[in-house]
XYZ file of C-alpha atoms in Angstrom:
377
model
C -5.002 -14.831 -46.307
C -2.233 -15.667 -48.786
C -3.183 -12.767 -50.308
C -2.866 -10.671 -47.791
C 0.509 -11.998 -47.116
C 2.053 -11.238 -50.291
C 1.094 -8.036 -50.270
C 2.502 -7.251 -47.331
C 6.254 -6.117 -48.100
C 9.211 -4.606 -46.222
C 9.272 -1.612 -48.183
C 4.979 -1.090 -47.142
C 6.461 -1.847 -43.494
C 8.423 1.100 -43.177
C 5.425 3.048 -44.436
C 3.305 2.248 -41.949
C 5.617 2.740 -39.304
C 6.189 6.110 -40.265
C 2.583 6.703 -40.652
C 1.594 5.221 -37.177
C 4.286 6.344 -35.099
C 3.925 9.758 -36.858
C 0.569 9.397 -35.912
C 0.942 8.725 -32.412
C 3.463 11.436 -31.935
C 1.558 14.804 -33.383
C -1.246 12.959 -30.788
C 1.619 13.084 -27.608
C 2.963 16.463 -28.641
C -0.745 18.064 -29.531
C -2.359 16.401 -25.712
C 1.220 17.896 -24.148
C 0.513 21.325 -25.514
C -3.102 22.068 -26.906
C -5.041 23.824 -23.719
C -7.531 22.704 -21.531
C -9.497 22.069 -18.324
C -7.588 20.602 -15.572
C -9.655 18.438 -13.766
C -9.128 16.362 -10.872
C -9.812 12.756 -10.340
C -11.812 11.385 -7.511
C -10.052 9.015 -5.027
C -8.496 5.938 -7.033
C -9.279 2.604 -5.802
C -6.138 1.004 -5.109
C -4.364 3.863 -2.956
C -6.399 6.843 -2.318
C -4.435 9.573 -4.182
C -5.595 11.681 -6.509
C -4.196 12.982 -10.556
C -4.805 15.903 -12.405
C -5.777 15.938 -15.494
C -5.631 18.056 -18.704
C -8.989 17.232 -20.844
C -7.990 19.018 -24.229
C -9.388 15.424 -26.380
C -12.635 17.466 -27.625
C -10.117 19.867 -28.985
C -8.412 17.873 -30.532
C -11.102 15.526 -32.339
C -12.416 19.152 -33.587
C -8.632 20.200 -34.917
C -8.844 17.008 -36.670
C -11.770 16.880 -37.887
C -11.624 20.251 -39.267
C -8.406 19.388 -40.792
C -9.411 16.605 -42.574
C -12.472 18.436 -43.752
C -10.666 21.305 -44.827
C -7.841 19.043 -46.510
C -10.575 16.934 -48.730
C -12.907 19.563 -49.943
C -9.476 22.170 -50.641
C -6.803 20.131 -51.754
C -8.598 16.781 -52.782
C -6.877 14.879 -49.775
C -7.870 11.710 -49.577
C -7.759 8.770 -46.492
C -7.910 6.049 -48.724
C -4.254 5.297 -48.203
C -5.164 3.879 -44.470
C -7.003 1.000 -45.725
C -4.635 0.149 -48.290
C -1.925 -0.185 -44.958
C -4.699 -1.731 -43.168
C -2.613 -5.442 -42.439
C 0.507 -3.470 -42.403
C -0.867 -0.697 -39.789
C -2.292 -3.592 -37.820
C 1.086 -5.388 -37.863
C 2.931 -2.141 -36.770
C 0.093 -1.462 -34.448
C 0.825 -4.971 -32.402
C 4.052 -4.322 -32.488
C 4.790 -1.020 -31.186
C 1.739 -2.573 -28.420
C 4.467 -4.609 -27.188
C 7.401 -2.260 -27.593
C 5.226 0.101 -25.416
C 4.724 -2.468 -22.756
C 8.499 -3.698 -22.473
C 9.239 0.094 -21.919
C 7.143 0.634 -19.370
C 8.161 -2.609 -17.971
C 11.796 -2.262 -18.024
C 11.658 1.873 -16.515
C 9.635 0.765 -13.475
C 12.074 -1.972 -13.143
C 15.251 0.679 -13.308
C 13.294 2.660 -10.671
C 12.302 0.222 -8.495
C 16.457 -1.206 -8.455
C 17.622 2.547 -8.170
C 15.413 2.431 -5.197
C 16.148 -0.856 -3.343
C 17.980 -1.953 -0.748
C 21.199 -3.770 -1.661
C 19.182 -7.446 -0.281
C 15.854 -6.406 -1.482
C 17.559 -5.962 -4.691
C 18.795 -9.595 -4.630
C 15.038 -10.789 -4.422
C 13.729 -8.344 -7.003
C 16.517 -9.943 -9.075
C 14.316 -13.522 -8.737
C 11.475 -12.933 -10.570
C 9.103 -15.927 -11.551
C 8.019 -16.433 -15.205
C 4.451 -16.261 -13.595
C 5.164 -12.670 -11.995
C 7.077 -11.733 -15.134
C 3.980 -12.191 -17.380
C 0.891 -10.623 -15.068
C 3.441 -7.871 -14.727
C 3.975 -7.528 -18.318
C 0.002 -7.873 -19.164
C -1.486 -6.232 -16.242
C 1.434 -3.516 -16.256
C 2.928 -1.992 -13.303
C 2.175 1.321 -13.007
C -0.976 2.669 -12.003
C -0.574 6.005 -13.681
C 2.340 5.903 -15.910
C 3.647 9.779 -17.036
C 5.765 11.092 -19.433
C 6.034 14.654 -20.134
C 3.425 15.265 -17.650
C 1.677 13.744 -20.229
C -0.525 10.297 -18.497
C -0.339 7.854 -20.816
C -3.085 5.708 -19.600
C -5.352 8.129 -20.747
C -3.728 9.558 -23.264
C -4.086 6.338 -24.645
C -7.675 7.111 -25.865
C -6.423 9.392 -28.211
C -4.631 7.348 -30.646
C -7.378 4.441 -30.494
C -10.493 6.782 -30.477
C -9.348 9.441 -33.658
C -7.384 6.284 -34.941
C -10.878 4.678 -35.010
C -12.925 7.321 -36.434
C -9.721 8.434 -39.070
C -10.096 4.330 -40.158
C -14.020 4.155 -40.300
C -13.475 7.389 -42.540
C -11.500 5.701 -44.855
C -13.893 3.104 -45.973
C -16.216 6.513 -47.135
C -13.046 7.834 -49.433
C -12.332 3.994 -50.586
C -15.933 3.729 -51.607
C -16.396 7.150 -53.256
C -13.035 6.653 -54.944
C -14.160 3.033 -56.719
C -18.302 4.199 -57.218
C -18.534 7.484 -57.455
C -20.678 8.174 -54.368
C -20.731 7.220 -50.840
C -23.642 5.200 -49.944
C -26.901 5.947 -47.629
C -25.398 3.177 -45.389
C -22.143 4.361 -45.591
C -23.287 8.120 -44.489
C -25.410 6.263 -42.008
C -22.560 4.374 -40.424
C -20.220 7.569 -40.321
C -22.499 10.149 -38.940
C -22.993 6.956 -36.189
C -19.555 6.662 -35.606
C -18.969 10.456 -35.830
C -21.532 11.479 -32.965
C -20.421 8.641 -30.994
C -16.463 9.911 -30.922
C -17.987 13.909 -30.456
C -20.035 12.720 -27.568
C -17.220 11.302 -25.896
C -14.986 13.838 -26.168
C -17.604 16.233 -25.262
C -18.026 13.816 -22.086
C -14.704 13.228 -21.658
C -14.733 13.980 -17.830
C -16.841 11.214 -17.302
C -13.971 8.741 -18.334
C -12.175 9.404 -15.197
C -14.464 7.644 -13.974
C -14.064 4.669 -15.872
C -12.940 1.467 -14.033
C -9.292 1.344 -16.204
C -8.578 4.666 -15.245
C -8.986 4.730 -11.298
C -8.062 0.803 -10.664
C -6.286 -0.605 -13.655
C -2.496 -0.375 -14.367
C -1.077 0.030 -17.954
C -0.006 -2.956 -18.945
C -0.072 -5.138 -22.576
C -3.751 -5.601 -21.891
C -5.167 -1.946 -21.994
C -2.379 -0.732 -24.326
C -3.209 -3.672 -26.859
C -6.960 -2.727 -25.894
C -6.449 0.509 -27.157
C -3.886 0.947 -30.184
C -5.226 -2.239 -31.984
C -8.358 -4.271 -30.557
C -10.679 -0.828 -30.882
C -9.633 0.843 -33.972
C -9.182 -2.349 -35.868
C -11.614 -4.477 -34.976
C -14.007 -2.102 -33.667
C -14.072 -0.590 -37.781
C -14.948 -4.011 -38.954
C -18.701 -2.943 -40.391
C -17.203 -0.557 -42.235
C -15.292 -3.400 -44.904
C -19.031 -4.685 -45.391
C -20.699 -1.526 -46.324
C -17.673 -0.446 -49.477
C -19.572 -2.558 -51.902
C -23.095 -2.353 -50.950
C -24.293 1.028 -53.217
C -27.873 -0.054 -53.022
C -30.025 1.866 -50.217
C -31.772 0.295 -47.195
C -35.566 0.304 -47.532
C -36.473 3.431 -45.476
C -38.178 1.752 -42.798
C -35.352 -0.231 -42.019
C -33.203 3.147 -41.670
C -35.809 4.779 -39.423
C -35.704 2.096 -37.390
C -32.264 1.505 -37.202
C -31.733 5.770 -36.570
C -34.206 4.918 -33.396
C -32.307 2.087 -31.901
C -29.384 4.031 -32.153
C -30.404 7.505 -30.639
C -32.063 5.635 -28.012
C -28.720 3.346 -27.360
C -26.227 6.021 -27.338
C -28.746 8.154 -24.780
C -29.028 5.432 -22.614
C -25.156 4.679 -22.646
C -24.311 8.335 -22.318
C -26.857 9.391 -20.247
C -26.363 6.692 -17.850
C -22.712 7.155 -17.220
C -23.588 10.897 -16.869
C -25.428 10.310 -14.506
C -23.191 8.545 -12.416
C -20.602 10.619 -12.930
C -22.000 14.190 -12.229
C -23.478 12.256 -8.321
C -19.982 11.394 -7.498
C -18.811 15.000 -7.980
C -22.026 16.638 -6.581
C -23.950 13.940 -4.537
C -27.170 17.088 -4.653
C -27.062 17.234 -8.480
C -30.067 17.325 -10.510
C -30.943 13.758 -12.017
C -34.022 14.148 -14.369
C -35.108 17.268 -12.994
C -34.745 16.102 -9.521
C -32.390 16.351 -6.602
C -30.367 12.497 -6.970
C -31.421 9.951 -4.671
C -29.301 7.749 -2.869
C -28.985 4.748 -0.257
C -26.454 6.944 2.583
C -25.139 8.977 -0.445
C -23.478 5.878 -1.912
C -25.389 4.245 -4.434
C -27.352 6.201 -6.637
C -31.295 5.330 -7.487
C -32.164 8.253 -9.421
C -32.607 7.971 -12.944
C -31.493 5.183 -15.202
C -29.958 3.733 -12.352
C -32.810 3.510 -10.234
C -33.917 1.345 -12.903
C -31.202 -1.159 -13.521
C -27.488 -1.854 -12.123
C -26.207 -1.637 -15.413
C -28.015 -0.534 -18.092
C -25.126 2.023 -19.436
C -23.702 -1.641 -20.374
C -27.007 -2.023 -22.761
C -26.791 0.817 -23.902
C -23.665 0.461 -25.221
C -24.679 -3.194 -26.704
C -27.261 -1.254 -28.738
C -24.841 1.081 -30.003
C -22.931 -1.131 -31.877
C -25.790 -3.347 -32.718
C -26.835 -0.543 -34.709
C -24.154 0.160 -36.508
C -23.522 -3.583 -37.418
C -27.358 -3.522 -38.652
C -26.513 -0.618 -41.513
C -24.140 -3.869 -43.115
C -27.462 -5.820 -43.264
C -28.212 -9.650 -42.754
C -25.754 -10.735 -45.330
C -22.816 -11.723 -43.023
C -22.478 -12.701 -39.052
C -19.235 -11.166 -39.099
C -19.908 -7.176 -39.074
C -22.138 -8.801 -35.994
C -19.282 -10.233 -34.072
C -18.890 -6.697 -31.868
C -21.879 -6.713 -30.399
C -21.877 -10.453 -29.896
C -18.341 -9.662 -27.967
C -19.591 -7.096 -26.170
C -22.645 -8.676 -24.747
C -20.321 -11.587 -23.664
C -17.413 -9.189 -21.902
C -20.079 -6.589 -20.729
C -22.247 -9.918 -18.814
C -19.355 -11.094 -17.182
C -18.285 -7.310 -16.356
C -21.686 -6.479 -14.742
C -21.021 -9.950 -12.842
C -18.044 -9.161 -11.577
C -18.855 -5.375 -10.683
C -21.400 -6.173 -8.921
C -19.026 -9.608 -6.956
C -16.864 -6.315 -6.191
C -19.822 -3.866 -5.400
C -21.431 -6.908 -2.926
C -18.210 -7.076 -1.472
C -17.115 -2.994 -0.705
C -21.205 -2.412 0.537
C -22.426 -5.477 1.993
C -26.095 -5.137 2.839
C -26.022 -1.948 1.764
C -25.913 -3.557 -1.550
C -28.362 -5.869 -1.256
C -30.931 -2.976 -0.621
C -30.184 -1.501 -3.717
C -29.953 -4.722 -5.489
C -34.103 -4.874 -4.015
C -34.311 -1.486 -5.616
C -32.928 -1.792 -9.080
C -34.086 -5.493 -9.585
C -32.650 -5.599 -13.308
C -28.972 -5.656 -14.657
C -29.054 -5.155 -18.471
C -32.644 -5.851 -19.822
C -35.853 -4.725 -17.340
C -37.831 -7.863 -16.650
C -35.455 -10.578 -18.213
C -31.930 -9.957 -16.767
């Protein structure tokens, strides 16, 4: 740790802010500009309106993608340089988190003064310390836009190509000290590659999502996304630089199989779900979707379990920690996470889901007897 203190400098600050806000601005500019579908939102949770939105992220994770291809094999281009910045990037990262936050903070505050009555504006002016931080972490904006741009989910741009731009890296850092990039090394970037092209080729289906139609964009989701997923989401890939020598074969098969099956379970789950809310007649498995009074759906995966999309998931990253080996817990400590945030997610889903269809619920619940694992939870 010392180490990485030293290192860290004034003059490598200002690097990395260049680089990361850099970063984050060709991402605003490309998602105000680039074309794409408009699609609109089902009902949100909290007060029944519904957004518009542009989906254009499959575009761009192909622009870049091509880019960087384009810029390595031509000119020699090299991402190295982002895990050199790593502890600096990080350091920017949490900081322009919080600079993000007070922003939002402090506008909505403006508005809401511009807006008050001259007496409601002497209460607003009594704010608790408790109110002050739930506000700041929870945020106070449901759908915060700039630019017509919404940055709640524009958000996933920046942490998913940040993410897949950092696992890169370790490839270019390895190839750059060896020689060659590894069979575990390919393995864990053609993972992470299909992973980020799946969502974005899904990327409807994360209007969907729980953070987009209920949450408000606070410190939580924006830390969420600029620093907890590309930084410690990557964390396999500092394990796999210095390991040259290939995984038995067996061991890659089988680690290939848990992760095809994960990500189709994960995927295919949330697809599911997804194409039944817009079309409660769609085709599940080859079959019209079934439903208890075209509410909850029992077709496919999820006639099976509540939440096995959250298992899926689990056994997405469990892969991808397995191409490290047994060597070290700590390329493990993602899935480990996961399983404990995605367990107490299910729980409370389904506190909120008991709550919103009553016995309704429980009729399902009879239906799809399993959360996560068939048989044992």
């Amino acid at each position: 740790m010392n180490d990485i203190l030293q290192s860290v400098s004034l003059s490598r600050l200002l690097d990395a802010i260049l680089i990361f806000v850099g970063f984050i601005a060709i991402l605003f500019i490309a998602a105000k500009f680039l074309p794409g579908k408009t699609y609109q939102n089902r009902d949100t949770e909290t007060d029944g309106t519904t957004k518009l939105y542009k989906l254009n992220g499959l575009l761009l994770f192909g622009l870049v993608t091509l880019f960087m291809g384009i810029s390595t094999l031509l000119f020699d281009w090299s991402l190295a340089f982002i895990h050199r910045y790593f502890w600096e990037l990080l350091i920017v990262a949490n900081g322009f988190a919080l600079a993000w936050t007070l922003v939002l903070y402090l506008g909505d505050k403006q508005r809401q003064d511009l807006n008050s009555q001259p007496n409601q504006k002497d209460l607003s002016e009594k704010i608790s310390l408790g109110k002050l931080l739930s506000d700041l972490w929870l945020g106070v904006e449901l759908n915060p836009t700039w630019l017509g741009v919404d940055l709640k989910f524009f958000a996933y741009q920046p942490s998913l190509i940040g993410l897949g731009l950092l696992n890169a890296s370790f490839a270019y850092v390895q190839y750059e000290t060896y020689g060659r990039v590894s069979l575990q090394m390919w393995i864990f970037e053609i993972f992470w590659w299909i992973y980020l092209a799946s969502h974005y080729y899904y990327e409807e289906c994360a209007l969907s999502m729980w953070d987009i139609i209920a949450e408000r964009f606070g410190f939580m989701l924006i830390w969420g996304d600029l620093v907890l997923v590309p930084f410690f989401y990557s964390i396999a890939g500092w394990f796999l630089i210095d390991k040259i020598s290939p995984l038995p074969l067996a061991i890659v098969i089988g680690i290939c199989l848990l992760y095809c099956f994960s990500l189709w379970l994960f995927r295919g789950a949330n697809l599911q779900k997804h194409r039944f809310k817009k079309d409660p007649n769609a085709e599940i498995w080859g079959k019209p979707a079934q439903s208890l009074q075209g509410k909850l759906l029992i077709s496919g995966w999820w006639g099976v379990g509540r939440k096995l999309n959250y298992t899926g998931e689990i056994g997405v990253y469990l892969a991808i920690a397995l191409t490290t080996g047994t060597q070290s817990i700590v390329p493990y400590l993602l899935p480990l996470w996961l399983c404990c945030l995605l367990i107490h997610r299910s729980w409370r889903d389904e506190q909120r889901c008991r709550a919103k269809y009553g016995e309704l619920w429980e009729t399902y619940c009879d239906r799809a007897q399993f959360r996560m694992i068939p048989f044992l939870y």
